[in-house]
Amino acid sequence: MSNLVDLTKKPYNLDQEAIDWVENTLKNMSLDEKIGQLFVNMGAERTEEYLTGVMDDYHIAAVRYNKGPATEVYDQNYILQTQSEIPLLIAANTEAGGDGAVTDGTKVGDEIKVAATNDPKYAYELGKVSGIEASAVGCNASFAPIVDLTRNWRNPIIANRTWSDDVDQTIELSKEYMKGIMEHNIIPFAKHFPGDGIDERDHHLSYASNRQTKEEWMETFGRIYGELADAGLPGIMAGHIHLPNVEKEMHPDRELDEMLPASLNKTLLDELLRGELGYNGAIVTDASHMVAMTAAMPRREMVPTAIEAGCDLFLFFNDPDEDFQWMKEGYENGLLTEERLHDAIRRTLGLKAKVGLHKFEGRREEIMMPKEEAMAQINTEESQAIADEVADKAITLVKDKQEDIFPVTPERYKRILIVDVEGQQGGFGAMIAGDKKRASDKMKEILEERGHEVSVWESTEERIMKLPKEEQAAAIANVYAQKQPISNLTDNYDLILNLVDVNSGGTVQRIVWPAAKGTPDQPFYVHEVPTIVVSIQHPFALADMPQVGTYINAYDGMDNTLEALAAKLAGESEFTGVSPVDAEVSELLDTKIWRKSTY
C-alpha cells in the first residue's frame, strides 16, 4: 500500500470546496486525460497552434518552457491558461532570480552567492524577486530551491548553484527562499532528492550516487527534506541519483545492480521520503532525457515506472506519441496501478487548488494580471537594488597571504595584465558563449576608467587560430618552445589579475591549462609579480592553483559584481563575504596519503 495523499494536511491544507473540485475533476476525466495529467511538457514553440495542439492531443498537466522575453512568455502563458481544459502548472527555474522565468528578468545571484552575504534576508529576497517576476508572466511553480550539499568540490553540477555544505544553513536559507516565493503564489519544488554534491559524476551523462549510510543521510539530507516538509514544502524534484547504502540497510537482500535512481525507486520515494519522513506533497521527476534515468531500463518501462515509484509528474516527453502510449500501456498492463495513478493526479490537482486555480472556472483570463501591469514588475529598480547589494556583500576574500597587496590603485599598480583562465570548452555551451562578452573585457573597462593601463592576455591557442591554416600545425608544434624571459612580465606589468571563468554545469568543473609554457595563462609567477586570482564562477578554483597568495570568490561575472570587485580591490569597500563552502579545499592537506608521507 502506497502512502496516499491527505489534501486536508500540509502542504495542501485544502478546504472542502477545493477538495470537491479535485475529486470532481478526477471523476470526470477520461483515461487519456488521466494519462496526460502525468506529464510536464517542454514547449518547443510559443505559437497558439502548437500550444493548443499539445493540450488537445496530450491533455498535459504542466509546462516548463524555454525562457524568453517577458512579453513573449506572458503571451504564451495566457494562451496556455485560457485554452486548457484544466488549469496548468507553469514552471520556471528561478534558482538565481527572475531571470529563470524571463530573459529580461533580474538575476540576483546563484544560491552560493546569496549565502556568502552571510545574511538570511537575502535568501528571502531571492525568493521574493523570483516570485514577483515569475508570477507576473503567469508562472505558478518553480524548480527551486536547490537543497543539495556541496560536500565534494569536484562535483560539476551544483558547486555554485546550491547554498552551502552546511545542513543548518541550507535549511535556514531554503525556508527563507520558500517564504519569499510562496508569498507570490509560486509552488517551490526543492531539488535534487535524495541529495547531490556527494558524488562527482554528472547524472545528465552518467550514473550518479550518494554513498552515505542511512545514519549519515538522516543527519544531512533527511533533516533537510524533513524540516522543509514540516515547513510546508509543496514540491520535491526526484533526482536520478542512487542511494545504495541506505537502500541496502532498508533491504539487505537487494543487490547493487537491482538498485534504481530515486526517480524510479519506490523504496526511496514511498518508503523513505513519504513513509519515514512523512512527506505529503508532490514529486516531479528530473528531466527524463538524462542518462542516469533513461539508461536504467527500456523507456517503455521507465515512463510508467517513474509514476508507480512515487513521482506524480513526469518531466518532459521524449517523443510525445511514444511516451504517452507507453504510460497508457503501463497502466493497462498493471505496471502502473490505478491507486498510484489516481493518487498522483490528486496530488497535482491539489497543487493547482493550493494556488487557487480552481476558483477561475469560467473566467480563466483573470488568472493572470493585465499585461501592462505585469511588464512593470520585471527588473524593477527595487529588484536590481537587491541584486547590487548581494553583489557587494557576497564577494569573499578567501586567501590573503600577500603582504600589502591592497589597495589596487593606479599609483601603486599602473600597468595591469588581465589573464582569462577557463575550463573545458566545446558543445552548445561554447557556441552560445561565443558571442558573450567576457568578464575580462568589462573588467578592463572598469579599471581603465579608474586610471589603470590594462592589457588582456591573448592565449597562445587564440593567436594560433588566427594564423593561416597552413601555418597552424608548425605553430602548434612549436608551443613548447614558447618559453620567454621572466623580465617580459616583470618589466611590463605591475600586477597580474587572473579571472577564472569555469562554470559549473559542465561535465568537468576544473581549470584546463594550455599546453604553452612560460606564458601568463598559469600563475607560475606569483613570486615575481603581484598576482590576484578571482574566480567569477565556481568557488573551488584555488584547488588548481594553491600557489597563489591572494584568491577571491566573486561567484559570477555580472557587471554589478565586477564594479563591486573593483571597489574592493581599490580599498574603497571592505570584503565582507563569508564562504559557505570549504573554498580552500582543506581536504587536499588532510588525506591518508599525505599523513603517511609525514612519518
mmCIF file with all atom_site columns, C-alpha atoms in Angstrom, residues 55-193:
data_model
loop_
_atom_site.group_PDB
_atom_site.id
_atom_site.type_symbol
_atom_site.label_atom_id
_atom_site.label_alt_id
_atom_site.label_comp_id
_atom_site.label_asym_id
_atom_site.label_entity_id
_atom_site.label_seq_id
_atom_site.pdbx_PDB_ins_code
_atom_site.Cartn_x
_atom_site.Cartn_y
_atom_site.Cartn_z
_atom_site.occupancy
_atom_site.B_iso_or_equiv
_atom_site.pdbx_formal_charge
_atom_site.auth_seq_id
_atom_site.auth_comp_id
_atom_site.auth_asym_id
_atom_site.auth_atom_id
_atom_site.pdbx_PDB_model_num
ATOM 1   C CA . MET A 1 55  ? -3.003 20.494 -24.907 1.00 0.00 ? 55  MET A CA 1
ATOM 2   C CA . ASP A 1 56  ? -5.656 18.939 -27.152 1.00 0.00 ? 56  ASP A CA 1
ATOM 3   C CA . ASP A 1 57  ? -3.567 15.930 -28.141 1.00 0.00 ? 57  ASP A CA 1
ATOM 4   C CA . TYR A 1 58  ? -1.893 15.057 -24.834 1.00 0.00 ? 58  TYR A CA 1
ATOM 5   C CA . HIS A 1 59  ? -4.000 16.704 -22.062 1.00 0.00 ? 59  HIS A CA 1
ATOM 6   C CA . ILE A 1 60  ? -0.838 17.808 -20.235 1.00 0.00 ? 60  ILE A CA 1
ATOM 7   C CA . ALA A 1 61  ? -0.848 18.815 -16.574 1.00 0.00 ? 61  ALA A CA 1
ATOM 8   C CA . ALA A 1 62  ? 2.041  21.245 -16.665 1.00 0.00 ? 62  ALA A CA 1
ATOM 9   C CA . VAL A 1 63  ? 4.633  23.094 -18.717 1.00 0.00 ? 63  VAL A CA 1
ATOM 10  C CA . ARG A 1 64  ? 8.252  24.058 -18.186 1.00 0.00 ? 64  ARG A CA 1
ATOM 11  C CA . TYR A 1 65  ? 9.219  26.242 -21.102 1.00 0.00 ? 65  TYR A CA 1
ATOM 12  C CA . ASN A 1 66  ? 12.365 27.675 -22.652 1.00 0.00 ? 66  ASN A CA 1
ATOM 13  C CA . LYS A 1 67  ? 12.578 31.179 -21.276 1.00 0.00 ? 67  LYS A CA 1
ATOM 14  C CA . GLY A 1 68  ? 12.369 34.229 -23.490 1.00 0.00 ? 68  GLY A CA 1
ATOM 15  C CA . PRO A 1 69  ? 11.470 37.932 -23.259 1.00 0.00 ? 69  PRO A CA 1
ATOM 16  C CA . ALA A 1 70  ? 8.788  38.679 -20.676 1.00 0.00 ? 70  ALA A CA 1
ATOM 17  C CA . THR A 1 71  ? 6.290  39.906 -23.247 1.00 0.00 ? 71  THR A CA 1
ATOM 18  C CA . GLU A 1 72  ? 6.552  36.636 -25.219 1.00 0.00 ? 72  GLU A CA 1
ATOM 19  C CA . VAL A 1 73  ? 6.357  34.417 -22.142 1.00 0.00 ? 73  VAL A CA 1
ATOM 20  C CA . TYR A 1 74  ? 3.305  36.318 -20.911 1.00 0.00 ? 74  TYR A CA 1
ATOM 21  C CA . ASP A 1 75  ? 1.509  35.776 -24.240 1.00 0.00 ? 75  ASP A CA 1
ATOM 22  C CA . GLN A 1 76  ? 2.452  32.079 -24.226 1.00 0.00 ? 76  GLN A CA 1
ATOM 23  C CA . ASN A 1 77  ? 1.147  31.543 -20.707 1.00 0.00 ? 77  ASN A CA 1
ATOM 24  C CA . TYR A 1 78  ? -2.042 33.458 -21.415 1.00 0.00 ? 78  TYR A CA 1
ATOM 25  C CA . ILE A 1 79  ? -2.807 31.052 -24.258 1.00 0.00 ? 79  ILE A CA 1
ATOM 26  C CA . LEU A 1 80  ? -1.999 28.063 -22.052 1.00 0.00 ? 80  LEU A CA 1
ATOM 27  C CA . GLN A 1 81  ? -4.216 29.134 -19.167 1.00 0.00 ? 81  GLN A CA 1
ATOM 28  C CA . THR A 1 82  ? -7.178 30.401 -21.187 1.00 0.00 ? 82  THR A CA 1
ATOM 29  C CA . GLN A 1 83  ? -7.371 27.458 -23.585 1.00 0.00 ? 83  GLN A CA 1
ATOM 30  C CA . SER A 1 84  ? -6.509 24.422 -21.456 1.00 0.00 ? 84  SER A CA 1
ATOM 31  C CA . GLU A 1 85  ? -9.246 22.047 -20.332 1.00 0.00 ? 85  GLU A CA 1
ATOM 32  C CA . ILE A 1 86  ? -7.843 22.054 -16.779 1.00 0.00 ? 86  ILE A CA 1
ATOM 33  C CA . PRO A 1 87  ? -5.700 24.966 -15.499 1.00 0.00 ? 87  PRO A CA 1
ATOM 34  C CA . LEU A 1 88  ? -1.987 24.270 -15.866 1.00 0.00 ? 88  LEU A CA 1
ATOM 35  C CA . LEU A 1 89  ? 1.000  24.328 -13.594 1.00 0.00 ? 89  LEU A CA 1
ATOM 36  C CA . ILE A 1 90  ? 3.527  26.549 -15.387 1.00 0.00 ? 90  ILE A CA 1
ATOM 37  C CA . ALA A 1 91  ? 7.036  26.179 -14.007 1.00 0.00 ? 91  ALA A CA 1
ATOM 38  C CA . ALA A 1 92  ? 10.242 28.171 -14.328 1.00 0.00 ? 92  ALA A CA 1
ATOM 39  C CA . ASN A 1 93  ? 13.763 27.587 -12.989 1.00 0.00 ? 93  ASN A CA 1
ATOM 40  C CA . THR A 1 94  ? 14.119 30.594 -10.713 1.00 0.00 ? 94  THR A CA 1
ATOM 41  C CA . GLU A 1 95  ? 17.249 29.309 -8.980  1.00 0.00 ? 95  GLU A CA 1
ATOM 42  C CA . ALA A 1 96  ? 19.029 32.676 -9.162  1.00 0.00 ? 96  ALA A CA 1
ATOM 43  C CA . GLY A 1 97  ? 16.166 35.128 -9.622  1.00 0.00 ? 97  GLY A CA 1
ATOM 44  C CA . GLY A 1 98  ? 13.527 36.242 -12.089 1.00 0.00 ? 98  GLY A CA 1
ATOM 45  C CA . ASP A 1 99  ? 15.938 35.671 -14.976 1.00 0.00 ? 99  ASP A CA 1
ATOM 46  C CA . GLY A 1 100 ? 14.992 31.991 -14.641 1.00 0.00 ? 100 GLY A CA 1
ATOM 47  C CA . ALA A 1 101 ? 11.487 32.875 -15.798 1.00 0.00 ? 101 ALA A CA 1
ATOM 48  C CA . VAL A 1 102 ? 12.255 35.524 -18.442 1.00 0.00 ? 102 VAL A CA 1
ATOM 49  C CA . THR A 1 103 ? 15.470 36.582 -20.123 1.00 0.00 ? 103 THR A CA 1
ATOM 50  C CA . ASP A 1 104 ? 14.937 40.217 -19.143 1.00 0.00 ? 104 ASP A CA 1
ATOM 51  C CA . GLY A 1 105 ? 14.304 39.347 -15.500 1.00 0.00 ? 105 GLY A CA 1
ATOM 52  C CA . THR A 1 106 ? 16.527 40.161 -12.534 1.00 0.00 ? 106 THR A CA 1
ATOM 53  C CA . LYS A 1 107 ? 19.395 37.814 -11.760 1.00 0.00 ? 107 LYS A CA 1
ATOM 54  C CA . VAL A 1 108 ? 20.064 38.231 -8.047  1.00 0.00 ? 108 VAL A CA 1
ATOM 55  C CA . GLY A 1 109 ? 22.750 35.563 -7.973  1.00 0.00 ? 109 GLY A CA 1
ATOM 56  C CA . ASP A 1 110 ? 23.279 31.841 -7.625  1.00 0.00 ? 110 ASP A CA 1
ATOM 57  C CA . GLU A 1 111 ? 22.453 30.401 -4.223  1.00 0.00 ? 111 GLU A CA 1
ATOM 58  C CA . ILE A 1 112 ? 26.072 30.219 -3.061  1.00 0.00 ? 112 ILE A CA 1
ATOM 59  C CA . LYS A 1 113 ? 26.499 33.918 -3.810  1.00 0.00 ? 113 LYS A CA 1
ATOM 60  C CA . VAL A 1 114 ? 23.400 34.745 -1.788  1.00 0.00 ? 114 VAL A CA 1
ATOM 61  C CA . ALA A 1 115 ? 24.632 32.538 1.058   1.00 0.00 ? 115 ALA A CA 1
ATOM 62  C CA . ALA A 1 116 ? 28.035 34.286 1.020   1.00 0.00 ? 116 ALA A CA 1
ATOM 63  C CA . THR A 1 117 ? 26.350 37.542 2.095   1.00 0.00 ? 117 THR A CA 1
ATOM 64  C CA . ASN A 1 118 ? 26.012 35.808 5.470   1.00 0.00 ? 118 ASN A CA 1
ATOM 65  C CA . ASP A 1 119 ? 22.557 37.346 5.860   1.00 0.00 ? 119 ASP A CA 1
ATOM 66  C CA . PRO A 1 120 ? 19.469 35.082 5.546   1.00 0.00 ? 120 PRO A CA 1
ATOM 67  C CA . LYS A 1 121 ? 17.309 38.027 4.472   1.00 0.00 ? 121 LYS A CA 1
ATOM 68  C CA . TYR A 1 122 ? 18.838 37.845 1.007   1.00 0.00 ? 122 TYR A CA 1
ATOM 69  C CA . ALA A 1 123 ? 17.588 34.270 0.561   1.00 0.00 ? 123 ALA A CA 1
ATOM 70  C CA . TYR A 1 124 ? 14.124 35.638 1.279   1.00 0.00 ? 124 TYR A CA 1
ATOM 71  C CA . GLU A 1 125 ? 14.730 38.492 -1.178  1.00 0.00 ? 125 GLU A CA 1
ATOM 72  C CA . LEU A 1 126 ? 15.879 35.988 -3.817  1.00 0.00 ? 126 LEU A CA 1
ATOM 73  C CA . GLY A 1 127 ? 12.609 34.119 -3.402  1.00 0.00 ? 127 GLY A CA 1
ATOM 74  C CA . LYS A 1 128 ? 10.640 37.361 -3.405  1.00 0.00 ? 128 LYS A CA 1
ATOM 75  C CA . VAL A 1 129 ? 12.212 38.736 -6.600  1.00 0.00 ? 129 VAL A CA 1
ATOM 76  C CA . SER A 1 130 ? 11.766 35.330 -8.255  1.00 0.00 ? 130 SER A CA 1
ATOM 77  C CA . GLY A 1 131 ? 8.149  35.198 -7.164  1.00 0.00 ? 131 GLY A CA 1
ATOM 78  C CA . ILE A 1 132 ? 7.294  38.713 -8.312  1.00 0.00 ? 132 ILE A CA 1
ATOM 79  C CA . GLU A 1 133 ? 8.753  38.295 -11.786 1.00 0.00 ? 133 GLU A CA 1
ATOM 80  C CA . ALA A 1 134 ? 7.682  34.695 -12.416 1.00 0.00 ? 134 ALA A CA 1
ATOM 81  C CA . SER A 1 135 ? 4.108  35.245 -11.248 1.00 0.00 ? 135 SER A CA 1
ATOM 82  C CA . ALA A 1 136 ? 3.852  38.423 -13.344 1.00 0.00 ? 136 ALA A CA 1
ATOM 83  C CA . VAL A 1 137 ? 4.163  36.377 -16.547 1.00 0.00 ? 137 VAL A CA 1
ATOM 84  C CA . GLY A 1 138 ? 1.819  33.660 -15.342 1.00 0.00 ? 138 GLY A CA 1
ATOM 85  C CA . CYS A 1 139 ? 4.109  31.113 -13.706 1.00 0.00 ? 139 CYS A CA 1
ATOM 86  C CA . ASN A 1 140 ? 2.836  29.329 -10.607 1.00 0.00 ? 140 ASN A CA 1
ATOM 87  C CA . ALA A 1 141 ? 5.665  26.841 -9.933  1.00 0.00 ? 141 ALA A CA 1
ATOM 88  C CA . SER A 1 142 ? 9.444  26.849 -9.789  1.00 0.00 ? 142 SER A CA 1
ATOM 89  C CA . PHE A 1 143 ? 12.023 24.085 -9.746  1.00 0.00 ? 143 PHE A CA 1
ATOM 90  C CA . ALA A 1 144 ? 13.916 25.677 -6.863  1.00 0.00 ? 144 ALA A CA 1
ATOM 91  C CA . PRO A 1 145 ? 15.439 25.960 -4.321  1.00 0.00 ? 145 PRO A CA 1
ATOM 92  C CA . ILE A 1 146 ? 18.389 23.644 -4.737  1.00 0.00 ? 146 ILE A CA 1
ATOM 93  C CA . VAL A 1 147 ? 18.971 21.987 -1.371  1.00 0.00 ? 147 VAL A CA 1
ATOM 94  C CA . ASP A 1 148 ? 21.971 19.805 -2.232  1.00 0.00 ? 148 ASP A CA 1
ATOM 95  C CA . LEU A 1 149 ? 25.133 19.947 -0.122  1.00 0.00 ? 149 LEU A CA 1
ATOM 96  C CA . THR A 1 150 ? 28.491 20.868 -1.630  1.00 0.00 ? 150 THR A CA 1
ATOM 97  C CA . ARG A 1 151 ? 30.463 18.126 0.111   1.00 0.00 ? 151 ARG A CA 1
ATOM 98  C CA . ASN A 1 152 ? 32.576 17.179 -2.924  1.00 0.00 ? 152 ASN A CA 1
ATOM 99  C CA . TRP A 1 153 ? 34.488 20.047 -4.540  1.00 0.00 ? 153 TRP A CA 1
ATOM 100 C CA . ARG A 1 154 ? 34.809 18.047 -7.753  1.00 0.00 ? 154 ARG A CA 1
ATOM 101 C CA . ASN A 1 155 ? 31.060 17.878 -8.304  1.00 0.00 ? 155 ASN A CA 1
ATOM 102 C CA . PRO A 1 156 ? 30.389 19.627 -11.641 1.00 0.00 ? 156 PRO A CA 1
ATOM 103 C CA . ILE A 1 157 ? 26.656 20.255 -11.226 1.00 0.00 ? 157 ILE A CA 1
ATOM 104 C CA . ILE A 1 158 ? 25.815 22.149 -8.060  1.00 0.00 ? 158 ILE A CA 1
ATOM 105 C CA . ALA A 1 159 ? 29.016 23.752 -6.756  1.00 0.00 ? 159 ALA A CA 1
ATOM 106 C CA . ASN A 1 160 ? 27.741 27.310 -7.183  1.00 0.00 ? 160 ASN A CA 1
ATOM 107 C CA . ARG A 1 161 ? 24.044 26.538 -7.596  1.00 0.00 ? 161 ARG A CA 1
ATOM 108 C CA . THR A 1 162 ? 23.323 25.417 -4.047  1.00 0.00 ? 162 THR A CA 1
ATOM 109 C CA . TRP A 1 163 ? 23.618 27.251 -0.760  1.00 0.00 ? 163 TRP A CA 1
ATOM 110 C CA . SER A 1 164 ? 26.289 25.559 1.232   1.00 0.00 ? 164 SER A CA 1
ATOM 111 C CA . ASP A 1 165 ? 27.984 22.482 2.624   1.00 0.00 ? 165 ASP A CA 1
ATOM 112 C CA . ASP A 1 166 ? 26.234 23.075 5.953   1.00 0.00 ? 166 ASP A CA 1
ATOM 113 C CA . VAL A 1 167 ? 22.929 21.419 6.838   1.00 0.00 ? 167 VAL A CA 1
ATOM 114 C CA . ASP A 1 168 ? 21.623 24.128 9.182   1.00 0.00 ? 168 ASP A CA 1
ATOM 115 C CA . GLN A 1 169 ? 22.457 26.936 6.764   1.00 0.00 ? 169 GLN A CA 1
ATOM 116 C CA . THR A 1 170 ? 20.814 25.035 3.902   1.00 0.00 ? 170 THR A CA 1
ATOM 117 C CA . ILE A 1 171 ? 17.632 24.553 5.915   1.00 0.00 ? 171 ILE A CA 1
ATOM 118 C CA . GLU A 1 172 ? 17.517 28.181 7.062   1.00 0.00 ? 172 GLU A CA 1
ATOM 119 C CA . LEU A 1 173 ? 18.107 29.716 3.643   1.00 0.00 ? 173 LEU A CA 1
ATOM 120 C CA . SER A 1 174 ? 15.758 27.287 1.888   1.00 0.00 ? 174 SER A CA 1
ATOM 121 C CA . LYS A 1 175 ? 12.966 28.201 4.293   1.00 0.00 ? 175 LYS A CA 1
ATOM 122 C CA . GLU A 1 176 ? 13.612 31.895 3.630   1.00 0.00 ? 176 GLU A CA 1
ATOM 123 C CA . TYR A 1 177 ? 13.522 31.310 -0.144  1.00 0.00 ? 177 TYR A CA 1
ATOM 124 C CA . MET A 1 178 ? 10.304 29.297 0.212   1.00 0.00 ? 178 MET A CA 1
ATOM 125 C CA . LYS A 1 179 ? 8.715  32.082 2.216   1.00 0.00 ? 179 LYS A CA 1
ATOM 126 C CA . GLY A 1 180 ? 9.677  34.736 -0.326  1.00 0.00 ? 180 GLY A CA 1
ATOM 127 C CA . ILE A 1 181 ? 8.458  32.877 -3.396  1.00 0.00 ? 181 ILE A CA 1
ATOM 128 C CA . MET A 1 182 ? 5.304  31.395 -1.846  1.00 0.00 ? 182 MET A CA 1
ATOM 129 C CA . GLU A 1 183 ? 4.122  34.883 -0.871  1.00 0.00 ? 183 GLU A CA 1
ATOM 130 C CA . HIS A 1 184 ? 3.654  35.384 -4.612  1.00 0.00 ? 184 HIS A CA 1
ATOM 131 C CA . ASN A 1 185 ? 1.694  32.161 -5.137  1.00 0.00 ? 185 ASN A CA 1
ATOM 132 C CA . ILE A 1 186 ? 4.551  30.171 -6.636  1.00 0.00 ? 186 ILE A CA 1
ATOM 133 C CA . ILE A 1 187 ? 4.936  26.494 -5.705  1.00 0.00 ? 187 ILE A CA 1
ATOM 134 C CA . PRO A 1 188 ? 8.596  25.666 -4.994  1.00 0.00 ? 188 PRO A CA 1
ATOM 135 C CA . PHE A 1 189 ? 9.946  22.212 -5.885  1.00 0.00 ? 189 PHE A CA 1
ATOM 136 C CA . ALA A 1 190 ? 13.136 21.624 -3.878  1.00 0.00 ? 190 ALA A CA 1
ATOM 137 C CA . LYS A 1 191 ? 15.776 19.527 -5.636  1.00 0.00 ? 191 LYS A CA 1
ATOM 138 C CA . HIS A 1 192 ? 17.524 17.076 -6.124  1.00 0.00 ? 192 HIS A CA 1
ATOM 139 C CA . PHE A 1 193 ? 16.237 14.316 -3.824  1.00 0.00 ? 193 PHE A CA 1
#
